Amino acid sequence: MSVRYISTRGKAEPMGFEDAMLTGLAHDGGLYVPETWPQVSRDELRQLRGKPYVDIAEYIMRPFVGDAFDDQTLRGILERAYGNFKHELVCPLVQIDPNHWVMELFHGPTLAFKDVAMQVLGLMYDNVLARRGQRATLIGATSGDTGSAAIEAVRHCEHVNIFIMHPHNRTSEVQRRQMTTVDEPNVHNIAIEGTFDDCQNLLKAMFNDRDFRDEVSMSGVNSINWARVMPQVVYYFASALALGGPDREITFSVPTGNFGDVYAGYVALKMGLPIKRLIVASNMNDILTRALTHGDHSLTTVHPTMSPSMDIQISSNFERLLFDVYDRDGDKISDLMLQLKEDGKFQIDEQQVARIAEHFTPQCVNEEQTLAVIKDLHARTGYVVDPHTAVGVGAADRELPADPGTPMVTLATAHPAKFPDAVAKATGTRPPLPPHMADLYDREERFEVLPADVERIQGHVRATLG
Ligand SMILES: *Cc1c(COP(=O)(O)O)cnc(C)c1O
């Protein structure tokens, strides 16, 4: 069976995996979702128990990928992608309470969970471009994590050049160095004299310049690409199987920003994995908590927090869930998104709020509580979590007492050494970088500083490509 992809706004042609991956955002402005959910039976799941991560990944992704890759190519991509992880189990579980585990998703090259999907996407992309005899120029804007994950994903890709814009002097040093110390001829960092918003506006302006886009074969790397959601579905299966699934339900607590990661959990549920609840853990940027509690999806200003990768105003992947709870009515979704654009808000109807509540529980964890979680967990067990993971653990701790018999898995989305200041504030100790990165502060940096001027950036991209 091979899945086709349709747009959440209902006005774009259905397409296969390869085209959906290369297109990213649908032409009607919507997001691609599978037309049908491939089903995995309990017997099939029992067969997967105890298998290596790559085997589970291959089994779960196979129907989504369809004829874009043959079995051998898909296997090769997954072996290479997860061979780059520093832990043999890829996404290992660590127990922190009698019925509470943390799933470490940060053993990839940039120490954050985005590697789990990006490493696969980079190789798939390169494979397809090679087959088509094409080259692509990826251009992205980052406030930190996405940029380094994208660079690490394509640094060895022969058919891709990548340009990443970050706001000059406004990322953490670890984040900047993870991008600027990558010494490859196809990797180009640009420090923009401005804010992250300026970087995003420059990116938008370049995307809207059709001539430029065609001239350099420009493409994006953002989190709305279906091919970035798909590999994340796998670790819900892998962890559930390790803890007694499918013969036992599991609850997951997911630190959430753009809703991509927790949506992947919903996909696993739709495919037949027994999941009791998905906890949507937010920091004080609480638009999702309000939306899930009483349907109030209204924008406010973004508050900077210790967990910056969750400092969002709009969770772009939430549209995929809305599409389902509104019975896949693309016109309705287009309507809501237009209201959001024009009025900065929309209201989710009561019936739909109730349908979301069948599976999702919102929890919002503030700054003080986040620090307390890091401190308390460290004191009780010696285990250190980063502030994003701490938001997830804090949310899980509130839900556990009401349902102590269901295993709880909190997703650990970043290595503590990636956010050393917050961790030091809570525990008194700066977490060291893992051995393979210990020399990060000594490596030579390469980046170009440019003003926030779209013509200057475009000139730089053209000149660099030659
Ligand atoms: C991106 C990110 C998140 C949020 O993930 P979404 O898929 O956007 O919800 C959480 N934690 C870290 C460390 C991240 O980099």
XYZ file of C-alpha atoms and ligand atoms in Angstrom:
481
model
C 0.000 0.000 0.000
C 1.209 3.458 -0.839
C -0.138 6.617 0.756
C -1.121 9.759 -1.159
C -0.968 13.205 0.384
C -3.716 15.829 0.393
C -3.684 19.474 1.499
C -5.399 20.669 4.692
C -6.983 23.455 2.637
C -8.442 21.106 0.087
C -7.479 22.947 -3.088
C -4.188 21.323 -4.122
C -3.711 18.159 -6.206
C -3.062 14.977 -4.202
C 0.490 13.715 -4.679
C 2.909 10.963 -3.720
C 5.599 11.125 -1.041
C 8.426 12.334 -3.261
C 6.502 15.326 -4.612
C 5.061 16.193 -1.192
C 8.590 16.185 0.230
C 9.994 18.403 -2.535
C 6.991 20.764 -2.470
C 6.836 21.297 1.311
C 3.955 23.741 1.629
C 0.996 22.958 -0.671
C 0.140 25.508 -3.367
C -3.141 26.408 -1.654
C -1.168 27.372 1.466
C -2.105 24.152 3.285
C -0.057 21.355 4.821
C 0.171 17.861 3.335
C -1.350 15.004 5.319
C -1.798 11.316 4.403
C -5.093 10.667 2.608
C -5.546 7.505 4.715
C -3.826 6.198 7.860
C -1.856 2.996 7.258
C -2.835 0.464 9.946
C -0.467 -1.654 12.012
C -2.186 -4.565 13.776
C -1.384 -5.700 17.304
C 0.101 -8.902 15.938
C 2.422 -6.954 13.675
C 3.424 -4.771 16.613
C 4.211 -7.789 18.791
C 6.505 -9.025 16.005
C 8.409 -5.742 16.191
C 9.111 -6.036 19.927
C 12.782 -6.232 20.753
C 13.838 -5.270 17.227
C 16.553 -2.636 16.594
C 15.343 0.950 16.092
C 16.165 0.922 12.375
C 13.965 -2.150 11.828
C 11.016 -0.473 13.530
C 11.673 2.724 11.564
C 11.690 0.844 8.282
C 8.443 -0.960 9.087
C 6.567 2.165 10.203
C 7.784 4.457 7.394
C 7.420 1.954 4.547
C 3.748 2.684 3.668
C 4.244 6.477 3.945
C 7.158 6.482 1.527
C 5.477 4.283 -1.102
C 7.374 3.923 -4.353
C 9.700 6.898 -3.743
C 12.383 4.491 -2.473
C 12.806 0.733 -2.878
C 13.364 -1.376 0.261
C 17.121 -1.427 -0.064
C 17.413 2.344 -0.552
C 15.112 3.103 2.384
C 17.068 0.721 4.597
C 20.370 2.309 3.511
C 19.089 5.809 4.291
C 17.900 4.809 7.767
C 21.098 2.934 8.609
C 23.201 5.916 7.607
C 20.979 8.472 9.347
C 20.843 6.648 12.671
C 24.456 5.464 12.396
C 25.297 9.129 13.093
C 23.703 8.886 16.557
C 25.995 8.522 19.545
C 23.778 5.994 21.330
C 23.329 2.573 19.790
C 19.648 2.477 20.782
C 19.093 5.808 18.932
C 16.298 6.986 21.310
C 16.937 5.265 24.684
C 14.620 5.340 27.716
C 15.764 6.412 31.201
C 13.573 5.763 34.233
C 13.076 8.712 36.619
C 10.139 7.552 38.772
C 8.288 4.266 39.452
C 6.132 4.649 36.356
C 7.807 7.528 34.516
C 10.471 7.348 31.818
C 12.331 9.980 29.832
C 12.997 9.184 26.168
C 16.289 10.756 25.123
C 15.921 12.110 21.605
C 19.121 14.161 21.673
C 21.864 11.726 20.682
C 22.111 13.094 17.130
C 24.816 15.446 15.831
C 23.288 18.711 17.149
C 22.058 17.427 20.533
C 18.358 18.134 19.891
C 15.480 15.947 18.739
C 15.190 17.676 15.354
C 18.089 15.482 14.187
C 15.871 12.388 14.371
C 13.881 13.655 11.383
C 16.403 15.959 9.701
C 19.081 13.299 9.284
C 16.583 11.163 7.358
C 15.194 14.076 5.347
C 18.673 15.209 4.201
C 19.540 11.784 2.812
C 16.125 11.309 1.175
C 16.447 14.693 -0.447
C 19.925 14.012 -1.806
C 18.838 10.632 -3.133
C 15.874 12.087 -5.023
C 17.910 14.998 -6.442
C 20.633 12.604 -7.638
C 18.069 10.434 -9.377
C 16.487 13.474 -11.046
C 19.857 14.993 -11.990
C 18.965 18.194 -10.110
C 20.600 20.435 -7.526
C 18.858 22.467 -4.848
C 19.665 25.474 -2.713
C 18.192 25.248 0.762
C 17.742 28.618 2.416
C 16.576 28.862 6.012
C 16.188 31.278 8.907
C 16.899 30.117 12.433
C 16.856 31.351 15.981
C 19.089 28.405 16.915
C 18.112 24.743 16.721
C 16.627 24.249 13.255
C 19.599 25.806 11.469
C 22.208 23.501 12.934
C 20.010 20.428 12.476
C 19.538 21.322 8.784
C 23.254 21.982 8.262
C 24.217 18.658 9.838
C 21.583 16.917 7.716
C 23.000 18.081 4.369
C 26.710 18.701 5.009
C 27.624 15.527 3.117
C 24.941 15.903 0.437
C 26.424 16.354 -3.006
C 23.394 17.935 -4.629
C 22.517 20.520 -2.025
C 23.914 23.907 -1.021
C 22.617 25.361 2.201
C 22.446 28.969 3.393
C 21.314 29.594 6.963
C 20.571 33.089 8.259
C 20.790 33.687 12.005
C 20.418 36.973 13.901
C 23.921 38.355 14.554
C 24.885 38.080 18.253
C 21.390 36.894 19.203
C 21.749 33.106 19.375
C 23.427 31.193 22.190
C 27.113 30.529 21.650
C 26.627 26.754 21.489
C 23.906 27.183 18.896
C 25.975 29.555 16.753
C 29.116 27.449 16.929
C 27.207 24.305 15.960
C 26.388 26.071 12.689
C 29.473 28.149 11.976
C 32.171 25.557 12.717
C 30.934 23.124 10.059
C 33.716 23.254 7.490
C 32.148 22.032 4.245
C 32.110 23.718 0.832
C 28.292 23.479 0.560
C 27.523 25.072 3.961
C 27.123 28.851 4.170
C 26.214 30.788 7.311
C 24.970 34.369 7.212
C 24.750 36.487 10.361
C 22.040 39.067 9.748
C 22.327 42.470 11.395
C 18.841 42.290 12.892
C 16.425 40.020 14.778
C 15.061 36.542 14.077
C 11.943 38.235 12.659
C 14.162 40.094 10.165
C 15.680 36.763 9.127
C 12.225 35.282 8.596
C 11.067 38.286 6.601
C 14.141 38.053 4.361
C 13.388 34.376 3.810
C 9.779 35.143 2.915
C 10.860 37.878 0.499
C 13.216 35.454 -1.258
C 10.493 32.797 -1.510
C 8.137 35.338 -3.022
C 10.701 36.366 -5.649
C 9.838 33.737 -8.237
C 12.718 34.596 -10.608
C 15.291 34.272 -7.860
C 13.682 31.090 -6.584
C 13.875 29.453 -10.016
C 17.355 30.800 -10.761
C 18.934 29.142 -7.706
C 16.427 26.211 -7.347
C 15.512 27.431 -3.908
C 13.830 25.168 -1.387
C 12.946 25.359 2.331
C 13.663 23.277 5.429
C 10.825 24.243 7.745
C 8.884 22.036 10.068
C 5.692 21.879 8.022
C 7.218 19.376 5.586
C 5.468 16.024 5.994
C 8.843 14.308 5.639
C 9.895 15.953 8.913
C 6.874 14.669 10.823
C 7.076 11.076 9.547
C 10.357 9.930 11.177
C 9.109 11.221 14.542
C 6.189 8.777 14.500
C 8.673 5.922 14.891
C 9.903 6.673 18.409
C 6.380 6.587 19.823
C 6.160 3.004 18.583
C 9.662 2.055 19.694
C 9.185 3.298 23.269
C 5.676 1.878 23.641
C 6.884 -1.554 22.516
C 9.708 -1.409 25.044
C 7.228 -0.714 27.872
C 4.673 -3.419 27.135
C 2.767 -2.045 24.155
C 0.617 -2.835 22.299
C -0.815 -4.877 25.185
C -0.739 -1.860 27.445
C -1.586 1.799 26.881
C 1.117 4.463 27.290
C 0.793 8.206 27.995
C 3.288 10.643 26.458
C 4.243 14.114 27.656
C 5.597 16.223 24.787
C 7.334 19.605 25.113
C 5.617 21.510 22.327
C 6.323 24.480 20.071
C 5.156 24.051 16.495
C 3.062 20.974 17.388
C 5.073 18.769 14.982
C 6.355 16.362 17.593
C 3.087 15.823 19.465
C 1.211 15.557 16.148
C 3.546 12.650 15.292
C 2.212 10.944 18.434
C -1.319 11.425 17.134
C -0.276 9.800 13.848
C 1.023 6.767 15.782
C -2.319 6.598 17.601
C -4.229 6.774 14.304
C -2.094 3.922 12.948
C -3.228 1.697 15.805
C -0.718 2.216 18.621
C -2.565 2.116 21.972
C -1.829 5.587 23.400
C -3.845 6.667 26.420
C -3.162 10.395 26.306
C -0.870 12.935 24.669
C 0.088 15.743 27.048
C 0.766 19.005 25.201
C 3.366 20.649 27.438
C 3.906 24.388 26.840
C 6.047 27.000 28.527
C 4.371 30.321 29.381
C 3.639 30.870 25.675
C 0.254 29.274 26.184
C -1.745 29.659 22.956
C -2.183 25.870 22.745
C -3.296 25.592 26.359
C -6.000 28.203 25.737
C -7.001 26.651 22.413
C -7.281 23.134 23.827
C -9.057 24.234 27.013
C -11.775 26.498 25.656
C -11.152 26.866 21.930
C -9.588 30.320 22.220
C -6.908 30.378 19.520
C -5.767 34.001 19.739
C -2.302 35.443 19.224
C -0.482 37.355 21.932
C 3.105 38.570 22.040
C 5.884 36.018 22.381
C 7.559 35.851 25.812
C 11.228 34.851 25.736
C 11.805 31.888 28.097
C 14.539 29.428 29.101
C 13.067 27.013 26.550
C 13.393 29.215 23.428
C 12.539 26.488 20.909
C 9.003 26.540 22.354
C 8.631 30.338 22.271
C 6.047 30.425 19.543
C 3.093 32.528 18.574
C 1.477 30.138 16.096
C 1.913 26.355 16.123
C 1.883 25.679 12.406
C 1.301 21.916 12.639
C -1.847 22.389 14.737
C -3.616 22.940 11.403
C -3.112 19.232 10.665
C -5.051 18.225 13.785
C -7.801 20.782 13.156
C -8.227 19.321 9.662
C -9.057 15.943 11.233
C -11.392 17.151 13.969
C -13.290 19.210 11.368
C -13.800 15.970 9.372
C -11.189 16.962 6.783
C -13.173 19.967 5.592
C -10.554 22.018 3.700
C -12.880 24.999 3.212
C -13.450 25.260 6.952
C -9.692 25.191 7.624
C -9.042 27.847 4.934
C -11.680 29.945 6.630
C -10.118 29.634 10.095
C -6.642 30.445 8.768
C -7.973 33.518 6.982
C -9.545 34.715 10.239
C -6.233 34.172 11.992
C -4.454 36.236 9.369
C -6.992 39.054 9.433
C -8.051 39.204 13.106
C -5.175 37.443 14.858
C -7.546 34.787 16.203
C -10.208 32.168 15.640
C -12.538 30.217 17.910
C -12.625 26.419 17.764
C -16.180 25.084 18.069
C -17.276 23.229 21.206
C -17.722 19.900 19.475
C -14.188 20.083 18.055
C -12.680 21.112 21.397
C -14.319 17.998 22.844
C -12.929 15.799 20.092
C -9.407 17.111 20.693
C -9.854 16.471 24.422
C -10.461 12.766 23.730
C -6.708 12.378 23.192
C -4.884 15.572 24.208
C -4.325 17.188 27.627
C -2.822 20.698 27.722
C -0.444 21.726 30.494
C 1.448 24.988 30.832
C 4.618 25.127 32.961
C 6.064 28.508 33.935
C 9.698 29.546 34.361
C 9.856 29.065 38.101
C 8.291 25.602 37.869
C 10.721 24.655 35.082
C 13.732 25.493 37.255
C 12.177 23.627 40.191
C 11.754 20.491 38.051
C 15.422 20.517 36.957
C 16.545 21.072 40.521
C 14.273 18.478 42.122
C 14.952 15.742 39.569
C 18.694 16.305 39.910
C 18.471 16.173 43.715
C 16.351 12.989 43.719
C 18.114 10.993 41.015
C 21.251 12.824 39.812
C 19.685 12.995 36.352
C 19.945 16.345 34.552
C 17.388 17.580 32.007
C 17.383 20.660 29.777
C 14.645 23.307 30.237
C 12.523 22.048 27.294
C 12.487 18.533 28.705
C 11.776 19.985 32.163
C 8.557 21.534 30.850
C 7.527 18.042 29.717
C 8.473 16.423 33.016
C 6.625 19.119 34.975
C 3.484 18.564 32.902
C 3.748 14.772 33.305
C 4.153 15.059 37.087
C 0.793 16.833 37.289
C -0.983 14.083 35.352
C 0.660 10.995 36.863
C -1.136 10.916 40.242
C -4.578 10.647 38.606
C -3.523 7.617 36.555
C -0.569 5.962 38.277
C -1.055 2.626 36.484
C -0.323 3.886 32.977
C 3.368 4.195 32.039
C 4.349 7.800 31.341
C 7.008 8.700 28.787
C 8.314 12.276 28.641
C 10.150 13.210 25.463
C 13.595 14.716 26.169
C 14.056 17.105 23.256
C 17.500 18.586 23.975
C 20.738 17.649 25.727
C 21.253 19.692 28.908
C 24.629 20.978 27.631
C 22.766 22.839 24.918
C 21.210 25.146 27.521
C 23.930 25.321 30.171
C 22.883 28.637 31.747
C 19.411 27.507 32.800
C 20.727 24.173 34.027
C 23.506 25.853 36.054
C 20.942 28.190 37.573
C 18.893 25.202 38.787
C 21.617 22.756 39.819
C 24.680 24.936 40.459
C 26.718 22.984 37.884
C 27.311 23.671 34.192
C 26.641 20.463 32.247
C 29.659 19.497 30.105
C 29.415 18.995 26.344
C 29.561 15.307 25.324
C 33.084 14.103 24.377
C 32.615 14.326 20.586
C 31.838 18.035 20.958
C 34.208 18.920 23.754
C 36.358 21.048 21.420
C 33.406 23.065 20.051
C 34.666 26.259 21.649
C 38.077 25.841 19.962
C 36.899 25.144 16.431
C 37.249 27.833 13.784
C 34.051 29.691 12.827
C 33.047 30.735 9.299
C 30.202 33.161 8.632
C 29.404 36.291 6.676
C 27.861 39.321 8.414
C 25.320 41.080 6.180
C 22.683 43.794 6.648
C 18.983 42.839 6.629
C 18.671 43.764 2.953
C 17.138 41.197 0.613
C 19.077 42.313 -2.477
C 22.384 42.107 -0.665
C 21.560 38.582 0.542
C 20.440 37.461 -2.903
C 23.656 38.906 -4.393
C 25.664 36.972 -1.826
C 23.835 33.714 -2.610
C 24.386 34.152 -6.388
C 28.066 35.037 -5.973
C 28.667 32.088 -3.652
C 26.977 29.610 -5.995
C 29.144 31.035 -8.811
C 11.772 22.345 18.141
C 11.904 21.977 19.572
C 10.770 21.724 20.377
C 9.345 21.853 19.864
O 9.019 20.876 18.925
P 7.738 21.080 17.967
O 7.768 19.928 17.028
O 7.976 22.393 17.265
O 6.548 21.096 18.823
C 10.975 21.359 21.700
N 12.224 21.265 22.217
C 13.321 21.503 21.483
C 14.662 21.406 22.130
C 13.213 21.863 20.130
O 14.319 22.110 19.410
